[in-house]
C-alpha atoms as one frame of an Amber mdcrd trajectory, in Angstrom:
protein
  -5.187  86.965 -48.264  -4.876  83.832 -46.247  -3.145  83.710 -42.938  -1.303
  80.718 -41.535  -3.050  79.415 -38.496  -1.132  80.236 -35.366   0.668  77.749
 -33.464   1.019  78.426 -29.622   4.238  79.589 -28.129   4.445  78.149 -24.709
   6.640  77.693 -21.745   8.282  74.371 -21.413   5.596  71.865 -20.419   6.962
  68.411 -19.645   4.177  67.881 -17.146   3.936  64.076 -16.893   3.345  64.126
 -13.166   1.282  67.115 -13.113  -1.460  65.908 -15.397  -1.863  62.467 -13.827
  -5.116  63.424 -12.254  -6.565  65.699 -14.887  -6.646  67.881 -18.437 -26.946
  67.274 -33.284 -30.233  68.076 -34.443 -30.364  64.457 -35.332 -29.186  63.985
 -38.843 -31.152  62.776 -41.834 -30.325  59.841 -43.952 -27.999  58.464 -44.935
 -26.484  59.665 -41.629 -29.447  59.270 -39.154 -33.351  59.523 -39.104 -34.269
  63.188 -38.260 -35.742  62.352 -34.980 -33.184  59.672 -33.685 -30.838  61.189
 -31.274 -29.801  59.270 -28.127 -30.001  59.288 -24.310 -27.245  60.030 -22.071
 -26.225  56.474 -22.098 -25.504  56.473 -25.807 -27.776  53.422 -26.089 -30.092
  54.818 -28.602 -27.511  55.733 -31.121 -28.200  52.478 -32.905 -25.803  50.038
 -34.808 -23.744  51.555 -37.467 -23.941  55.026 -35.789 -21.228  56.736 -33.702
 -22.676  57.704 -30.220 -20.934  60.786 -29.439 -21.206  61.880 -25.914 -19.531
  65.551 -25.354 -19.485  68.221 -22.808 -19.421  70.779 -25.502 -21.922  72.782
 -27.409 -24.681  72.383 -24.915 -26.801  75.368 -25.832 -29.536  74.413 -28.373
 -28.069  76.733 -31.189 -24.417  75.731 -30.721 -25.358  72.037 -30.776 -27.421
  72.419 -33.919 -24.554  74.184 -35.707 -21.994  71.574 -34.676 -24.454  68.816
 -35.835 -24.329  70.396 -39.249 -20.604  70.243 -39.005 -20.697  66.578 -38.224
 -23.197  65.848 -40.956 -21.138  67.537 -43.441 -17.557  66.260 -42.398 -17.748
  63.249 -40.243 -17.736  60.604 -42.778 -19.810  58.500 -40.638 -23.367  58.579
 -39.044 -23.062  60.385 -35.792 -25.617  61.023 -32.888 -24.310  63.982 -30.959
 -25.489  64.179 -27.251 -24.035  67.155 -25.229 -24.305  67.061 -21.580 -22.954
  68.820 -18.518 -19.692  67.724 -17.219 -21.125  65.919 -14.306 -23.160  63.765
 -16.212 -20.470  63.120 -18.595 -18.054  61.810 -15.926 -20.643  59.833 -14.240
 -21.775  58.166 -17.413 -18.365  57.211 -18.589 -17.228  56.059 -15.216 -20.533
  54.007 -14.619 -20.390  52.353 -18.005 -16.737  51.529 -17.625 -17.238  49.994
 -14.214 -20.248  47.954 -15.246 -18.501  46.547 -18.386 -21.304  47.915 -20.499
 -19.994  50.722 -22.624 -22.666  52.189 -24.893 -20.791  55.253 -26.344 -18.475
  55.280 -29.252 -16.847  58.669 -28.971 -16.070  61.135 -26.265 -15.522  64.895
 -26.510 -14.437  67.171 -23.581 -11.942  69.536 -22.197  -8.517  68.373 -20.987
  -9.550  68.779 -17.402 -12.745  66.439 -17.934 -10.937  63.888 -19.763  -7.757
  63.554 -17.657  -9.572  62.065 -14.551 -11.166  59.459 -16.873  -7.691  58.265
 -18.306  -8.088  54.692 -17.114 -11.416  54.355 -19.141  -9.876  55.696 -22.375
  -8.029  53.889 -25.211  -4.597  54.452 -26.040  -4.641  56.735 -29.251  -0.878
  56.780 -29.810  -1.284  54.785 -33.147  -4.014  57.223 -34.352  -1.951  60.055
 -33.465   1.081  58.832 -35.375  -1.442  58.389 -38.420  -2.306  62.026 -37.906
   1.107  63.298 -37.299   1.075  65.531 -40.462  -1.876  67.611 -38.973   0.651
  69.694 -37.200  -0.384  69.418 -33.516   2.020  71.117 -31.141   4.435  69.359
 -29.010   2.827  71.011 -26.009  -0.701  69.776 -26.978   0.651  66.245 -27.550
   2.271  66.208 -24.140  -1.163  67.264 -22.725  -2.864  64.377 -24.452  -0.815
  61.776 -22.267  -2.765  63.139 -19.158   0.354  62.309 -16.916   1.096  58.819
 -18.536   3.266  57.519 -21.103   0.467  57.210 -23.770  -1.878  59.614 -25.419
  -5.619  59.241 -24.202  -7.219  61.641 -26.531  -6.661  63.503 -29.974  -6.752
  67.214 -29.778 -10.143  68.491 -31.225 -10.313  72.158 -30.813  -9.136  75.135
 -28.648 -10.224  78.541 -27.267  -8.901  81.174 -25.127  -9.691  84.757 -23.912
  -8.851  88.150 -25.482  -9.652  91.871 -25.045 -12.402  93.434 -27.386 -11.832
  96.977 -28.152 -14.182  99.389 -29.916 -12.128 101.941 -31.899 -13.835 104.838
 -30.220 -11.744 103.955 -27.039  -8.471 104.574 -29.020  -9.206 108.296 -28.448
  -7.919 107.894 -24.900  -5.120 105.529 -25.353  -2.032 107.145 -23.539   1.125
 107.953 -25.396   3.420 105.072 -25.796   0.839 102.387 -25.132   0.569  99.914
 -27.968  -2.941  98.548 -28.181  -1.664  95.264 -29.794   1.113  94.754 -27.038
  -0.396  95.860 -23.923   1.158  95.902 -20.428  -1.026  95.824 -17.427   0.347
  99.200 -16.485  -0.546 100.580 -19.742  -3.982  98.869 -19.572  -4.690 100.679
 -16.347  -3.595 103.971 -17.578  -5.812 103.673 -20.567  -8.806 102.636 -18.313
  -8.480 105.621 -16.125  -7.835 108.026 -19.077 -10.830 106.667 -20.862 -13.078
 107.111 -17.716 -11.908 110.706 -17.519 -12.377 111.328 -21.056 -15.910 109.821
 -21.495 -17.211 111.115 -18.109 -17.845 107.766 -17.144 -16.208 104.120 -16.990
 -16.094 102.475 -20.417 -14.040  99.511 -19.483 -15.645  96.352 -18.219 -15.344
  92.720 -17.294 -17.743  89.569 -17.001 -18.189  89.835 -13.229 -21.747  88.906
 -13.209 -23.334  85.673 -11.524 -22.459  83.602 -14.544 -19.380  85.586 -15.894
 -16.021  84.033 -16.352 -14.063  86.769 -14.361 -12.474  83.995 -12.224 -10.700
  82.838 -15.291  -8.929  86.225 -15.692  -7.350  85.974 -12.169  -6.528  82.245
 -12.711  -5.068  82.391 -16.038  -4.259  85.942 -16.741  -3.590  88.224 -13.834
  -1.922  85.934 -11.331   0.305  84.110 -13.845   1.358  87.376 -15.368   2.370
  88.914 -11.861   3.368  85.639 -10.002   4.401  83.041 -12.588   1.731  80.591
 -11.111  -1.788  80.016 -10.206  -1.971  78.073  -6.875   1.520  77.655  -5.429
   1.999  81.528  -5.589  -1.614  82.360  -4.462  -0.716  84.354  -1.359   2.966
  85.471  -1.834   4.177  89.001  -2.261   3.742  89.102  -5.921   0.057  87.858
  -5.607  -0.572  90.807  -3.137   0.664  93.103  -5.962  -1.513  91.595  -8.504
  -4.523  92.106  -6.189  -3.495  95.669  -5.511  -3.392  96.244  -9.091  -6.856
  94.562  -9.611  -8.201  96.805  -7.010  -6.945  99.992  -8.730  -8.177  98.593
 -12.082 -11.599  98.014 -10.676 -11.837 101.515  -9.623 -11.590 102.515 -13.424
 -14.081  99.911 -14.605 -17.776 100.173 -14.907 -19.658  99.037 -11.646 -22.303
  97.460 -13.829 -19.731  94.905 -14.505 -21.188  92.812 -11.582 -24.184  92.335
 -13.845 -22.361  91.125 -16.910 -22.415  87.445 -17.494 -20.792  87.983 -21.097
 -19.197  91.018 -22.536 -20.702  90.848 -25.994 -23.905  92.392 -25.142 -22.630
  95.496 -23.102 -20.088  96.005 -26.007 -22.637  95.755 -28.635 -24.811  98.196
 -27.223 -22.035 100.763 -26.319 -22.297 100.559 -22.607 -18.674  99.296 -22.525
 -15.932 100.087 -25.140 -13.168  97.712 -24.070 -13.802  94.317 -22.394 -11.890
  90.885 -21.830 -13.768  87.704 -22.157 -13.755  84.267 -23.758 -13.584  84.325
 -27.574 -16.978  82.600 -27.850 -18.681  85.285 -25.588 -17.066  88.392 -27.626
 -17.838  87.169 -31.081 -21.403  88.845 -31.199 -20.046  92.328 -30.272 -18.639
  93.459 -33.665 -21.173  91.243 -35.683 -22.678  94.232 -37.344 -19.831  96.564
 -37.640 -16.489  94.759 -37.476 -14.528  97.563 -39.122 -15.134  99.590 -35.951
 -13.585  97.063 -33.622 -10.152  95.450 -32.702  -9.527  92.229 -30.854  -6.045
  92.384 -29.017  -3.972  90.357 -26.702  -4.497  90.320 -22.829  -1.867  92.489
 -21.114   1.549  91.144 -20.092   3.002  91.495 -16.644   6.278  91.269 -14.830
   6.355  87.387 -15.328   5.166  87.397 -18.810   1.900  87.325 -20.706  -0.312
  84.825 -18.900  -3.120  83.418 -21.081  -5.413  80.565 -20.452  -5.773  77.658
 -23.032  -8.965  75.874 -23.416  -8.106  72.690 -25.123 -10.671  69.973 -25.893
 -10.076  66.456 -27.142 -11.554  63.620 -28.748 -11.296  60.259 -26.870 -12.222
  56.508 -27.526 -13.871  54.750 -24.421 -12.493  51.277 -23.774 -14.660  48.667
 -25.115 -16.623  51.267 -26.825 -19.092  50.736 -29.657 -18.417  51.182 -33.471
 -14.707  51.622 -32.934 -13.883  51.745 -36.750 -16.613  54.395 -37.265 -15.440
  56.380 -34.303 -11.909  56.419 -35.421 -13.171  57.484 -38.887 -14.930  60.297
 -37.428 -11.843  61.458 -35.463  -9.714  61.601 -38.571 -12.473  63.442 -40.355
 -12.763  66.004 -37.442  -9.015  66.727 -37.432  -9.103  67.627 -41.131  -8.488
  71.281 -41.645 -11.709  72.074 -43.577 -13.807  70.668 -40.683 -11.722  72.407
 -38.170 -12.363  75.684 -39.944 -16.009  75.138 -40.127 -16.132  74.455 -36.360
 -14.371  77.972 -36.132 -16.946  79.467 -38.322 -19.932  77.915 -36.605 -18.940
  78.148 -32.876 -15.844  80.119 -32.610 -13.490  77.305 -31.414 -10.191  77.471
 -33.114  -8.287  74.847 -35.138  -5.611  72.661 -33.421  -4.145  71.767 -36.592
  -1.761  73.605 -38.862  -4.031  75.285 -41.454  -4.447  78.271 -43.384  -7.328
  80.500 -42.586  -9.749  81.502 -45.426 -10.032  85.068 -46.284 -13.903  84.958
 -46.023 -14.244  84.511 -42.380 -16.804  86.761 -40.691 -15.259  90.024 -39.375
 -15.503  88.961 -35.685 -13.842  85.435 -36.225 -11.049  86.895 -38.249 -10.409
  89.603 -35.605 -10.213  87.133 -32.925  -7.992  84.826 -34.967  -5.502  87.574
 -35.302  -5.620  88.268 -31.650  -5.295  84.793 -30.540  -2.183  84.344 -32.794
  -0.447  87.427 -31.390  -1.308  86.373 -27.889   0.116  83.016 -28.129   3.098
  83.964 -30.138   4.061  86.951 -28.154   7.239  87.354 -26.283   7.070  86.003
 -22.738   3.782  83.964 -23.406   2.881  81.867 -20.320   0.260  79.233 -20.661
  -2.134  78.595 -18.135  -4.817  75.886 -17.773  -8.070  75.884 -16.091  -8.113
  73.749 -12.957  -7.450  69.973 -13.785  -8.721  66.940 -11.911 -10.908  68.664
  -9.458 -14.042  67.147 -10.702 -17.074  68.453  -8.763 -14.775  70.700  -6.632
 -13.559  72.868  -9.542 -16.414  75.071  -8.628 -15.274  75.564  -5.127 -11.796
  76.337  -6.271 -13.169  78.909  -8.809 -15.239  80.355  -6.004 -12.164  80.959
  -3.910 -10.818  83.438  -6.642 -14.263  84.948  -6.797 -14.170  85.568  -3.237
 -10.758  87.391  -3.559 -12.209  89.711  -6.067 -15.534  90.248  -3.800 -13.536
  90.997  -0.709 -10.699  92.964  -2.068 -12.435  94.949  -4.907 -15.818  95.383
  -3.738 -15.611  95.204   0.079 -12.139  96.681   0.373 -10.797  94.424   2.856
  -6.976  94.161   3.572  -5.473  92.217   0.689  -2.767  89.981   2.476  -5.392
  88.989   5.254  -7.997  88.013   2.356  -5.320  86.002   0.572  -4.070  84.329
   3.736  -7.797  83.343   4.648  -8.555  82.199   1.165  -5.391  80.177   0.840
  -6.511  78.208   3.609  -9.707  77.419   2.133  -7.965  76.651  -1.114  -5.496
  74.147   0.540  -8.381  72.435   2.443 -10.014  71.719  -0.748  -6.832  70.646
  -2.563  -5.630  68.537   0.279  -8.912  66.403   0.158  -8.219  65.851  -3.514
  -4.618  65.188  -3.294  -3.857  66.382  -6.975  -0.886  67.551  -8.704  -0.825
  71.104  -9.889  -1.449  72.438 -13.589   0.118  74.977 -15.749   1.642  77.406
 -15.091   2.682  75.983 -11.519   5.700  73.760 -11.425   5.458  70.072 -11.496
   4.872  68.581  -7.946   3.365  65.531  -6.503   0.724  67.509  -4.623  -0.644
  70.911  -5.383  -1.028  73.264  -2.577  -0.553  77.072  -1.804   3.005  77.714
  -0.498
């Protein structure tokens, strides 16, 4: 049975001002000689080849899988080069400033493309041609990055959900719906499971490379406060961190070692865990019938969830423009979007049907993502936008709150006030507008 792919249900997001500063293996002939590739400038892509510079799929295995997608679907020779965001930003900016653009196609997250808007071509005409793809109004608004014209074409999306080993359902409290969790119900379940199992069996990715800061930024705080930055230290935020402190007492302390949840989930150390969809897909790989994927909980202000949106952009004065546009059109077709889902667990941004033969883990995630985005009170949050190299410092503020409140048991309001001062210091130096779900403002700061 096929399932019509989800379309996000978001809060109203007319965020023109807010977004001003921010959202493989080499191929064989006839595409590209098997050892070609290209350097970070894109110069080695060669005539007649699309030099594709991207921040996505940097791990070798992911890059190789996506190169296979390009070889099959791009309809143009492509040299795919994945680099870290810093290299990406500096390369695009430097080439644009020098008037010597060597790339053809750019791929990055909204927050990576938005600060480069002045170096990106207007793609309104291209999006009009692709209007039948079914991009949502919210996504199309994001592509304008605060201006009046679109600067990228939606490429793919991802989010975070909760993975559940069905063994944990034994301790699900009466009246708690696993597919429609509240934060109150989630906490009661974690406590009951800890007592029933004789040890904590809920966990989160709070290790050195874990993404737990995204939980506070995109899920916990929006759900309790309706915002991420402006509401950082208000009374609702204190309530949220009081909740987090109590939830932490029911989670396994080993969470501070987990950089992703699929490994502790796969080995049974953890039975319930929240994480990025790409970092959960390995857990149920061998026994999908024993697993559920469910939406994150909802709170007093709604079901906050973080949307990771990536886009395809054309650099101004870029190389091989016709071929680059051809590649964008091809990569927005349903079949190539589904193949990206199969290979690297990033979800389609177009309206399409999902095939019935998806691997168990992907099918489970697809259902969870759809329910999460369509649920009553769904409240979209974005990762920080327009912060550049300072994004890590902002995320560290949220990690500091966890460290000091949950691990060191410091007074919550005192921690929030101190960290709010640090956060405002960073933001004042950047002078950027806020991002969803915070309200539109000319300058983002903690109230």
